[in-house]
Short mmCIF file of C-alpha atoms in Angstrom, two decimals:
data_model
loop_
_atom_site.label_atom_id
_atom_site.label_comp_id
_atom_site.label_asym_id
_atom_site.label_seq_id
_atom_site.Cartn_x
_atom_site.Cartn_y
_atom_site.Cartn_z
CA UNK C 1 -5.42 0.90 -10.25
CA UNK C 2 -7.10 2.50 -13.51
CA UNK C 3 -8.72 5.72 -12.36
CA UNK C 4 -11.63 5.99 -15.52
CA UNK C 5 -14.19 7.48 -13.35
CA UNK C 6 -14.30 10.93 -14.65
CA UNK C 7 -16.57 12.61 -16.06
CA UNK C 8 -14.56 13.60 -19.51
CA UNK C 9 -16.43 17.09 -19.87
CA UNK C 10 -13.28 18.46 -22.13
CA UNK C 11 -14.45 15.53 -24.55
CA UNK C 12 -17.77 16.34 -25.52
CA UNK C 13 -19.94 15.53 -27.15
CA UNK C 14 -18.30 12.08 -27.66
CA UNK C 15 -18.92 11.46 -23.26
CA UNK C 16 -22.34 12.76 -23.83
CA UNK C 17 -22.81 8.95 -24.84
CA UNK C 18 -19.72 6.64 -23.32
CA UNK C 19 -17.22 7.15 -20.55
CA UNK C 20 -14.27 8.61 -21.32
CA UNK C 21 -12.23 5.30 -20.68
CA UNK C 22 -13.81 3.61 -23.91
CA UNK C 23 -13.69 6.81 -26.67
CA UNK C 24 -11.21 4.83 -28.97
CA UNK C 25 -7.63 6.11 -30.17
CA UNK C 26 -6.00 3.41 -32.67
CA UNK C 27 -8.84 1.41 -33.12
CA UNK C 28 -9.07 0.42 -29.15
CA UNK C 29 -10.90 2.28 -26.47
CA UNK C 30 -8.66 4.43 -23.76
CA UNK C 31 -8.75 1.63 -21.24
CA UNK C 32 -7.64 -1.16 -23.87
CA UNK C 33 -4.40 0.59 -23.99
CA UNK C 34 -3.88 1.05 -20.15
CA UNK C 35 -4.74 -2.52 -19.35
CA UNK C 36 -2.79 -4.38 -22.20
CA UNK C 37 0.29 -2.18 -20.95
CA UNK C 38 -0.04 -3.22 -17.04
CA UNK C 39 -0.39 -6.68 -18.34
CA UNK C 40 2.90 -6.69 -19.97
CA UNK C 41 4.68 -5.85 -17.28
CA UNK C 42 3.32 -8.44 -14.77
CA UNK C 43 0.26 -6.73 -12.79
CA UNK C 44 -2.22 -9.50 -12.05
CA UNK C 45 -5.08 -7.48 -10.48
CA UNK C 46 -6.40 -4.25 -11.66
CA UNK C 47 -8.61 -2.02 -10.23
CA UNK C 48 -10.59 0.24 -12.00
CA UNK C 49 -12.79 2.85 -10.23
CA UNK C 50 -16.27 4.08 -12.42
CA UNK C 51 -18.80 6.68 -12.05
CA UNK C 52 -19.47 7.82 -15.42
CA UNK C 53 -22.11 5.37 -17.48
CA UNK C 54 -20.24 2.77 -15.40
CA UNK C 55 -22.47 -0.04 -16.47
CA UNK C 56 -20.21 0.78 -20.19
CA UNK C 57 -17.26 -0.38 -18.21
CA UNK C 58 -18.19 -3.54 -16.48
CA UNK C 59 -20.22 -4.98 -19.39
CA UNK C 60 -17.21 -4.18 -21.59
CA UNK C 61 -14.72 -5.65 -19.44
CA UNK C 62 -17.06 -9.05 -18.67
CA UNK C 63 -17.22 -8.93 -22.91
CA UNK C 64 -13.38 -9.36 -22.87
CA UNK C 65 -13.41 -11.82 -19.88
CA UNK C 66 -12.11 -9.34 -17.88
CA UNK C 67 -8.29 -10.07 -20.35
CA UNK C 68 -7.24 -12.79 -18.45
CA UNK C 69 -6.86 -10.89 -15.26
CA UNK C 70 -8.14 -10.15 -11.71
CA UNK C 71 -10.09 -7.18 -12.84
CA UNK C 72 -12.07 -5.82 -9.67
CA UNK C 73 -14.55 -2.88 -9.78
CA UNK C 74 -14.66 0.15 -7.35
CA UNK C 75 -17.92 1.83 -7.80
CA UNK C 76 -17.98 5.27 -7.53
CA UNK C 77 -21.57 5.63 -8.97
CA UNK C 78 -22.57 7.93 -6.02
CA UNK C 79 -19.79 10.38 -6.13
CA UNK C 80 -16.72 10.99 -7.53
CA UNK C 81 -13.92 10.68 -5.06
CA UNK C 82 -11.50 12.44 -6.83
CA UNK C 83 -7.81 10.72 -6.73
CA UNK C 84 -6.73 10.30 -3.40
CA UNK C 85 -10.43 9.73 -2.38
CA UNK C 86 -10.71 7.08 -4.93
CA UNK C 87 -7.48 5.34 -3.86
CA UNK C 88 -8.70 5.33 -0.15
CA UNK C 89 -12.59 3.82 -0.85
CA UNK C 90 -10.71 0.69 -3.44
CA UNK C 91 -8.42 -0.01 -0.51
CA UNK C 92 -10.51 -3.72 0.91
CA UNK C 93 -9.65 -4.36 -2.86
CA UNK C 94 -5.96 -4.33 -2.65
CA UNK C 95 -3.50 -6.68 -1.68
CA UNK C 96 -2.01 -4.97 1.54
CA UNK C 97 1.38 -6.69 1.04
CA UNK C 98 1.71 -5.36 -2.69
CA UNK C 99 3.01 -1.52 -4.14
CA UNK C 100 -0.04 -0.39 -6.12
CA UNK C 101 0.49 1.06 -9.68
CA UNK C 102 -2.01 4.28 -9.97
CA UNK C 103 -2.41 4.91 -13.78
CA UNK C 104 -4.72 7.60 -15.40
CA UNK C 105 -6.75 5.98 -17.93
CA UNK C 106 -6.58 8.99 -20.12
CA UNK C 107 -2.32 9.37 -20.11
CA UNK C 108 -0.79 7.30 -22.91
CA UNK C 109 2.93 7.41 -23.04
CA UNK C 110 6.50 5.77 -23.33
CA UNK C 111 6.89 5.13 -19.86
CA UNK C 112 8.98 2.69 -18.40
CA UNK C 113 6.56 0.94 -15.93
CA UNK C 114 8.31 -2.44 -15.59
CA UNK C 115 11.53 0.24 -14.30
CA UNK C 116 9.31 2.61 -12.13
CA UNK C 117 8.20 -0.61 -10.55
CA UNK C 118 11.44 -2.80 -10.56
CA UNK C 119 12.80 0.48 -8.53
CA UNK C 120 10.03 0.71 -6.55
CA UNK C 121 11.71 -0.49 -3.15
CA UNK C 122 15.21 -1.26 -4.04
CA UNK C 123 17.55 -3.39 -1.44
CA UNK C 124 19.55 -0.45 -1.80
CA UNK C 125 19.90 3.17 -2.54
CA UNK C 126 21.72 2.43 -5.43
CA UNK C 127 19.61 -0.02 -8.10
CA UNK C 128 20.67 -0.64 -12.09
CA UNK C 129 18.54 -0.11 -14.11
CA UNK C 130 18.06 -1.40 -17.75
CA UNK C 131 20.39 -0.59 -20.61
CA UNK C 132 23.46 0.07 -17.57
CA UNK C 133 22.14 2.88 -16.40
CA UNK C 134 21.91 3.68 -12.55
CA UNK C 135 19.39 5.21 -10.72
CA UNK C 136 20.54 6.81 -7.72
CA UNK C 137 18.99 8.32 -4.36
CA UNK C 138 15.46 8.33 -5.80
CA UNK C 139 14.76 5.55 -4.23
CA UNK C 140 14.69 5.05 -0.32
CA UNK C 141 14.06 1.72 1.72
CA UNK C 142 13.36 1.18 5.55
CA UNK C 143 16.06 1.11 8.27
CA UNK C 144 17.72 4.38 7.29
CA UNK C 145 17.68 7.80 8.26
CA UNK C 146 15.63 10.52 6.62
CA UNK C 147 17.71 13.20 4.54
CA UNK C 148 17.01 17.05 6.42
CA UNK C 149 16.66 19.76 4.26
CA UNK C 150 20.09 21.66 4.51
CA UNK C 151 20.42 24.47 7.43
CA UNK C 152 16.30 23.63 7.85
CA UNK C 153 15.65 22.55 11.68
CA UNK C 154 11.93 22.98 11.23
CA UNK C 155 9.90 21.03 10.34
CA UNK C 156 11.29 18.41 12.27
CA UNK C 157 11.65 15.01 10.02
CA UNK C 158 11.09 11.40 11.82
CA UNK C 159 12.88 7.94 10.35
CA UNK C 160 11.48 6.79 7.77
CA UNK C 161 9.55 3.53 7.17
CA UNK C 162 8.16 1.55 4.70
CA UNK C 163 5.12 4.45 4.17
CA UNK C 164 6.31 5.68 0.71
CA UNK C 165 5.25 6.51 -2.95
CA UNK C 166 7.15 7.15 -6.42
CA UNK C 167 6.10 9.29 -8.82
CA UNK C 168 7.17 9.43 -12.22
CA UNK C 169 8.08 12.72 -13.39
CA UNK C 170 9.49 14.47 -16.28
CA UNK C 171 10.64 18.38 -17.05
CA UNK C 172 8.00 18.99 -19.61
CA UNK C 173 6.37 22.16 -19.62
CA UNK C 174 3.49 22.75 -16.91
CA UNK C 175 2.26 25.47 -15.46
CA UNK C 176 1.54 23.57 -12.20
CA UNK C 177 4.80 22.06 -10.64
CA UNK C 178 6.25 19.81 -8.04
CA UNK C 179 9.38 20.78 -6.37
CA UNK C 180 11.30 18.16 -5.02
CA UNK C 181 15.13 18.54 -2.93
CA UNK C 182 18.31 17.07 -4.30
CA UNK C 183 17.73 13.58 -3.52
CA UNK C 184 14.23 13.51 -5.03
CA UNK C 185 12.03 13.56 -2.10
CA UNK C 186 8.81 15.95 -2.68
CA UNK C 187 8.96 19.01 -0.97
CA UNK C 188 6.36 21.14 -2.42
CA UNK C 189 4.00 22.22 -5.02
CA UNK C 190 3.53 25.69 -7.00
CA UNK C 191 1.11 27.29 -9.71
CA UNK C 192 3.28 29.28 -11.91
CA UNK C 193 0.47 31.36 -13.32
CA UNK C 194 -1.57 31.83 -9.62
CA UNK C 195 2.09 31.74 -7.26
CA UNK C 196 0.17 29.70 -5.11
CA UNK C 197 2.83 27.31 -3.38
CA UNK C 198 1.95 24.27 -1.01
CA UNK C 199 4.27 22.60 1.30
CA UNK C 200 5.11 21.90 4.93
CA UNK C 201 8.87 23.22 4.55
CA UNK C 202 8.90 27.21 5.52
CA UNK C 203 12.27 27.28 2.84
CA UNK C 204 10.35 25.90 -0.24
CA UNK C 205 7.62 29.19 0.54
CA UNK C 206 10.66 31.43 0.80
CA UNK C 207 11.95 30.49 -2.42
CA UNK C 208 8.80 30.21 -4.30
CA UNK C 209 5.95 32.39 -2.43
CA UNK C 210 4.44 35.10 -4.59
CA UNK C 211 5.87 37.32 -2.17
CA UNK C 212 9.42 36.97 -3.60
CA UNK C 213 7.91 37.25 -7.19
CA UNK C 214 8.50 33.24 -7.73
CA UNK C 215 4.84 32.83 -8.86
CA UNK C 216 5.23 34.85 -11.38
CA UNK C 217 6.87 33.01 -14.09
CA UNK C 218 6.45 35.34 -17.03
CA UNK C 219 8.11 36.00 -20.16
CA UNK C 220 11.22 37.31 -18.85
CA UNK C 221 9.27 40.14 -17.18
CA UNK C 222 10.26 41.76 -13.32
CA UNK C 223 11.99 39.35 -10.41
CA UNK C 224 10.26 36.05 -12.26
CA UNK C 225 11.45 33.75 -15.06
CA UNK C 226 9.76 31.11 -17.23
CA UNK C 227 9.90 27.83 -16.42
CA UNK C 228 12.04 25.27 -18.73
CA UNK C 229 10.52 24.31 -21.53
CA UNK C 230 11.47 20.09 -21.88
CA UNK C 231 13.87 20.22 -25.21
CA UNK C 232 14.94 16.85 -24.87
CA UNK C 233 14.77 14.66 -28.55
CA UNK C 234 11.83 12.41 -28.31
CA UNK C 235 12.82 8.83 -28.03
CA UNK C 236 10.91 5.68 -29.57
CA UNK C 237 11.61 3.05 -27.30
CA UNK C 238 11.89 1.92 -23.51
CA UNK C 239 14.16 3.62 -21.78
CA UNK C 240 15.67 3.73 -18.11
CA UNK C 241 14.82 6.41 -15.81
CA UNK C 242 16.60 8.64 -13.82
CA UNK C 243 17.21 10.48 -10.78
CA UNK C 244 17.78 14.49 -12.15
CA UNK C 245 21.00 15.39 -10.89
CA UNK C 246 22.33 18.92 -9.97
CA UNK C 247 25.86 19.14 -11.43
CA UNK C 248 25.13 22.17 -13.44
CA UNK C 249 25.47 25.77 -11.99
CA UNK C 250 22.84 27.71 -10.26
CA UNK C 251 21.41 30.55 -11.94
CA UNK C 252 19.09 33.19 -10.40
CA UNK C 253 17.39 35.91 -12.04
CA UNK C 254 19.00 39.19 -11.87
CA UNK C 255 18.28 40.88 -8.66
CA UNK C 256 15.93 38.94 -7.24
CA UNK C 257 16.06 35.62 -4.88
CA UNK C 258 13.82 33.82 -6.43
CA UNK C 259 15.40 30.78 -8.76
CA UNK C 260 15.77 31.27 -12.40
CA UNK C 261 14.72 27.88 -14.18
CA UNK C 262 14.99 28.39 -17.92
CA UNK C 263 18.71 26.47 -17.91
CA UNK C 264 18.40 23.99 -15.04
CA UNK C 265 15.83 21.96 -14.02
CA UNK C 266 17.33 22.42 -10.33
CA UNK C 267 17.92 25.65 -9.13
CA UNK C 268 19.88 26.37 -6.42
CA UNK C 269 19.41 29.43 -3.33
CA UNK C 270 21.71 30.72 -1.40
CA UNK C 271 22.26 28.17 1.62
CA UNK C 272 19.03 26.30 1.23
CA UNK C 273 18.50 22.64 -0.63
CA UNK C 274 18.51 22.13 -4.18
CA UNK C 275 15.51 22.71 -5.79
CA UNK C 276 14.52 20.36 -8.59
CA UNK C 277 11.14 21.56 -10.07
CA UNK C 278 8.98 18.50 -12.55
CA UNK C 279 6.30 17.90 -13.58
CA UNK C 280 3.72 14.90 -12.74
CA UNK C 281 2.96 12.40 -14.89
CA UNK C 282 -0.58 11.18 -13.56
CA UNK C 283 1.73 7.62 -12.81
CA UNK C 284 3.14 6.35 -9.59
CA UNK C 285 3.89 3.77 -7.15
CA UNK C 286 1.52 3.63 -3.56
CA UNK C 287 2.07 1.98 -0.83
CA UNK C 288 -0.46 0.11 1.20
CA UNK C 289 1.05 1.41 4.31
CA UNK C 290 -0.06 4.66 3.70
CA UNK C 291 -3.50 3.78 3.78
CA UNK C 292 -3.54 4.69 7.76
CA UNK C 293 -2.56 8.52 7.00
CA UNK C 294 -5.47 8.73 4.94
CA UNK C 295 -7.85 7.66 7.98
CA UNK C 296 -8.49 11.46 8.84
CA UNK C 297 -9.18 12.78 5.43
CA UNK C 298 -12.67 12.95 4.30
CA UNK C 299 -14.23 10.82 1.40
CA UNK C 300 -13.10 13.06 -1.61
CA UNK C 301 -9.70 14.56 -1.86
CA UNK C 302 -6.70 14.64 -4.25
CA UNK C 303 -3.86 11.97 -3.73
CA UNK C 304 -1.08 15.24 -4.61
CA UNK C 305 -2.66 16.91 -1.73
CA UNK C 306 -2.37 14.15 0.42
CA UNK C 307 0.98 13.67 -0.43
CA UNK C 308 2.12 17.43 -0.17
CA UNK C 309 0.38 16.98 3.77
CA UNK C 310 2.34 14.00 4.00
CA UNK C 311 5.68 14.26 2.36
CA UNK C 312 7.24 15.78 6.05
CA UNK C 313 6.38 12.55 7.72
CA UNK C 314 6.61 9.93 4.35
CA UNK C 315 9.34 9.22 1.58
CA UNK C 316 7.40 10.60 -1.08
CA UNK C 317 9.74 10.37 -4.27
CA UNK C 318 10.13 11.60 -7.73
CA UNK C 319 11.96 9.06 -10.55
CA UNK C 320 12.61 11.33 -13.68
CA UNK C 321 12.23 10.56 -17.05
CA UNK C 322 13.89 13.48 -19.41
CA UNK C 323 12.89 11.55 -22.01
CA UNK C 324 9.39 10.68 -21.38
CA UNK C 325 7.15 11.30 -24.85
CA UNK C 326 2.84 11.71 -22.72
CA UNK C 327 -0.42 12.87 -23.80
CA UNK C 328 -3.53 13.42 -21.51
CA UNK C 329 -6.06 12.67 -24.39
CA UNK C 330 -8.60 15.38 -22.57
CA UNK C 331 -9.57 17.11 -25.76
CA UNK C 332 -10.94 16.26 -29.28
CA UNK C 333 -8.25 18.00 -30.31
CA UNK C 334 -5.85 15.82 -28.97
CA UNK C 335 -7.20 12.33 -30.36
CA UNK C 336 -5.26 12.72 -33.63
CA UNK C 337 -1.98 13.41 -31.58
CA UNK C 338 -2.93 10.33 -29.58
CA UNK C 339 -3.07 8.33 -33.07
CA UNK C 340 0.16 9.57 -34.23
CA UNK C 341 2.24 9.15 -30.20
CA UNK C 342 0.82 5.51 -30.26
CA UNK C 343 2.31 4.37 -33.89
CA UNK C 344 5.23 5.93 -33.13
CA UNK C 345 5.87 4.26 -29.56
CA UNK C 346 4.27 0.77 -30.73
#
């Protein structure tokens, strides 16, 4: 699924005219880009949700015969659904037997989606990955037992099943993050510049609540710290991704609790899980079966919120990709950079 049914306010005047998904970057509207890269690895049928001079959309798709694929419309002319809303209304357009690729049609990057969905559901915990690499624990199958947060009897986690989503994540610097446990599995969420923290574990509020100065990730100022910066060399190529590991020591800002992030990406408290804090990449993998959690929620929500409200009762997962090169072209500002990340990736 293509989510181009926003409203692009951030690139005025140019959406004053045309929806964001066809202002052009290398000669070839947003959406050109998005579908000619889940064509090459595989997808069949698309989805693409519109609300924004959504006629634009479907005539310019029907010009291009639709590229050669199953190409179905959710129209969203009404209202904007927001994420998880939108994924909910486009589910009769789905096949319920296949993991569904969400993609912002604004993100252009270097990820490896033929990887994030080769390791979607592996046959085992353990799954290679190209160029001999190994991804390990971030993914999790049915007919095993879920992971408890260390010392943590509440809240109570059931076995999981097949209800799952991966989400490709990176370190790069945020200032909204999701916090995920040792093996990978989402946890939490936190706002580094308003503290606010979300999550159904009472230990992930501990560690990050305002109340232990974790929200405040400032310049090296009081009980907080700033969070990492993502230093890693860009690359130019496909790559593997990763599971982010925790062999390095913990480090904690000086007398305080709360985790000090500037030389890991995961932190460690005192007998609580390993924290490993990323940020989203507007990409991941859904599963049809989680359509039935989504029965209660009204017509317009966000699909982060749903999965924080979930992620006690689902395998919610993060892949990581340290070297993952992204733009959110939501600025005029940013179309040159878009020119100049596409000829270098291409």
């Amino acid at each position: 699924m293509i989510f181009a049914a926003g409203l692009g306010t951030r690139l005025k005047p140019l959406t004053d005219t045309m929806p964001k998904a066809l202002v052009r970057v290398g000669g070839q509207p947003l959406l050109w880009h998005v579908i000619h890269r889940l064509k090459a690895v595989g997808v069949e049928r698309i989805v693409v949700n519109v609300h924004h001079f959504p006629d634009q959309i479907i005539d310019y798709l029907k010009a291009n015969d639709h590229f050669g694929l199953d190409i179905r419309i959710s129209d969203e002319r009404e209202q904007l659904l927001e994420t998880g809303g939108g994924i909910k209304k486009a589910r009769p357009l789905f096949d319920p037997d296949s993991p569904i690729l969400i993609h912002n049609v604004d993100i252009l990057s270097n990820a490896d989606l033929a990887a994030l969905l080769e390791n979607y559901c592996p046959y085992s915990q353990t799954s290679t990955l190209p160029n001999s690499q190994t991804l390990q624990q971030s993914n999790y199958c049915p007919n095993s037992q879920t992971p408890k947060l260390p010392n943590s009897p509440t809240p109570q986690r059931s076995t999981f099943n097949v209800q799952r989503s991966t989400l490709l994540v990176s370190p790069r610097k945020s200032t909204r993050h999701l916090i995920f446990d040792g093996g990978m599995r989402l946890i939490g969420w936190y706002n580094e510049t308003t503290g606010e923290v979300k999550s159904p574990f009472p230990e992930v509020h501990e560690a990050f609540s305002e109340g232990q100065g974790a929200g405040h990730f400032s310049e090296g100022q009081g009980a907080g710290c700033r969070v990492q910066e993502n230093t890693t060399p860009p690359v130019e190529t496909g790559h593997a991704l990763s599971a982010a590991t925790s062999s390095q020591p913990a480090n904690y800002c000086p007398n305080s609790p709360t985790p000090k992030l500037p030389d890991s990406p995961t932190p460690k408290l005192p007998n609580s899980p390993t924290f490993n804090v990323q940020s989203f990449s507007g990409i991941h993998v859904f599963s049809p079966t989680l359509f039935p959690l989504m029965d209660e929620w009204p017509d317009r929500f966000s699909i982060i919120d749903f999965y924080l409200k979930v992620c006690d009762r689902a395998d919610i997962r993060g892949v990581a990709d340290d070297h993952l090169r992204l733009l959110d072209v939501g600025k005029l500002d940013s179309l040159a950079q878009a020119e100049q990340l596409l000829h270098s990736i291409q």
